[in-house]
């Protein structure tokens, strides 16, 4: 990906997990917590579920007994990690009822720390509250759930809009503003028809959307509201119980955040445009969109889907041992992209504008 060497380092480097024993030492020494530590899944970082022993409230006094210990990938800079940390602290202050993880301080009151791992690499270490809930991919889907997620995302974007951080302007591989840079990665797509379809989406993005992006309102965005980053209430799948993983945050056009989330709401077997209109409309009820934002939304959504299939295929080719995890969204993303490209862009823009009462 041209021009994003620093940003792609985290993607192109191999997974660099840390020993469980070292993670236990960090938890005890820096957070005053001992207990059962188990490995959680993670695309890049080393994540652990810490179930603290009875009587261990930690440095904040009496607290919940379950936490997530996150030890960053060595290719992730302390500056980028701090962007995520500051975002969570900012959200906790601006909309404390939002279902996001909370930063748990060290025994000496720090939001994060840097430590040298046994392999000699520098790592950023943070402890988060653990959110209970049903992962969205395992939950029953419904229009009410989709609308609730859209409204929650709008609240999150409102909570983040005043945050400023220098890391927000750094190059990020998953930034839709750079969607055309994944063009070369499509060489990993074996099907020539699919590859041609993806290239057409990128051509439209380059010609129609990219020139307009600098004119759109900008702010820090979550940038990765895929289904695996959402928890719902096990007793009520229409209630959002958690938004996870702020690791792909970037300062970008606000509408890009909605486009990312909407891309994962496309049901190839259902009413693609109708469901999308409901999702966008629910977001618009909380955080009103502009006509220009709505006009480019459908193209942005498709560009995100191309990025998913291109980057996941590229990474799987580089990391065959982790291919199953990396490709988990690949097949459905192709189906979503095919469903979207069957709809005329002008038709989609018109339907979305009417749903938002902008036409």
mmCIF file of C-alpha atoms in Angstrom, residues 7 45 55 70 75 90 98 137 142 147 178 182 193-194 196 209 281 301 304 306 325 336 348:
data_model
loop_
_atom_site.group_PDB
_atom_site.id
_atom_site.type_symbol
_atom_site.label_atom_id
_atom_site.label_comp_id
_atom_site.label_asym_id
_atom_site.label_seq_id
_atom_site.Cartn_x
_atom_site.Cartn_y
_atom_site.Cartn_z
ATOM 1 C CA UNK A 7 0.606 2.438 8.963
ATOM 2 C CA UNK A 45 -2.512 -7.267 20.118
ATOM 3 C CA UNK A 55 -10.809 -9.369 47.568
ATOM 4 C CA UNK A 70 -4.292 -5.456 26.453
ATOM 5 C CA UNK A 75 4.627 -2.140 15.635
ATOM 6 C CA UNK A 90 -13.038 11.431 26.546
ATOM 7 C CA UNK A 98 -22.300 4.821 26.319
ATOM 8 C CA UNK A 137 -22.516 -12.442 15.010
ATOM 9 C CA UNK A 142 -33.590 -7.627 13.645
ATOM 10 C CA UNK A 147 -31.556 0.902 14.385
ATOM 11 C CA UNK A 178 -7.058 5.844 1.231
ATOM 12 C CA UNK A 182 -5.615 -1.220 -1.943
ATOM 13 C CA UNK A 193 -15.038 -11.103 -12.417
ATOM 14 C CA UNK A 194 -14.831 -10.278 -8.735
ATOM 15 C CA UNK A 196 -13.029 -6.411 -12.049
ATOM 16 C CA UNK A 209 -15.765 10.506 -3.876
ATOM 17 C CA UNK A 281 -32.180 7.096 8.968
ATOM 18 C CA UNK A 301 -19.766 1.743 1.896
ATOM 19 C CA UNK A 304 -15.002 -0.248 2.585
ATOM 20 C CA UNK A 306 -13.423 -3.665 -1.267
ATOM 21 C CA UNK A 325 -9.243 -15.563 11.440
ATOM 22 C CA UNK A 336 -22.439 -7.811 0.284
ATOM 23 C CA UNK A 348 -29.225 4.469 -3.678
#
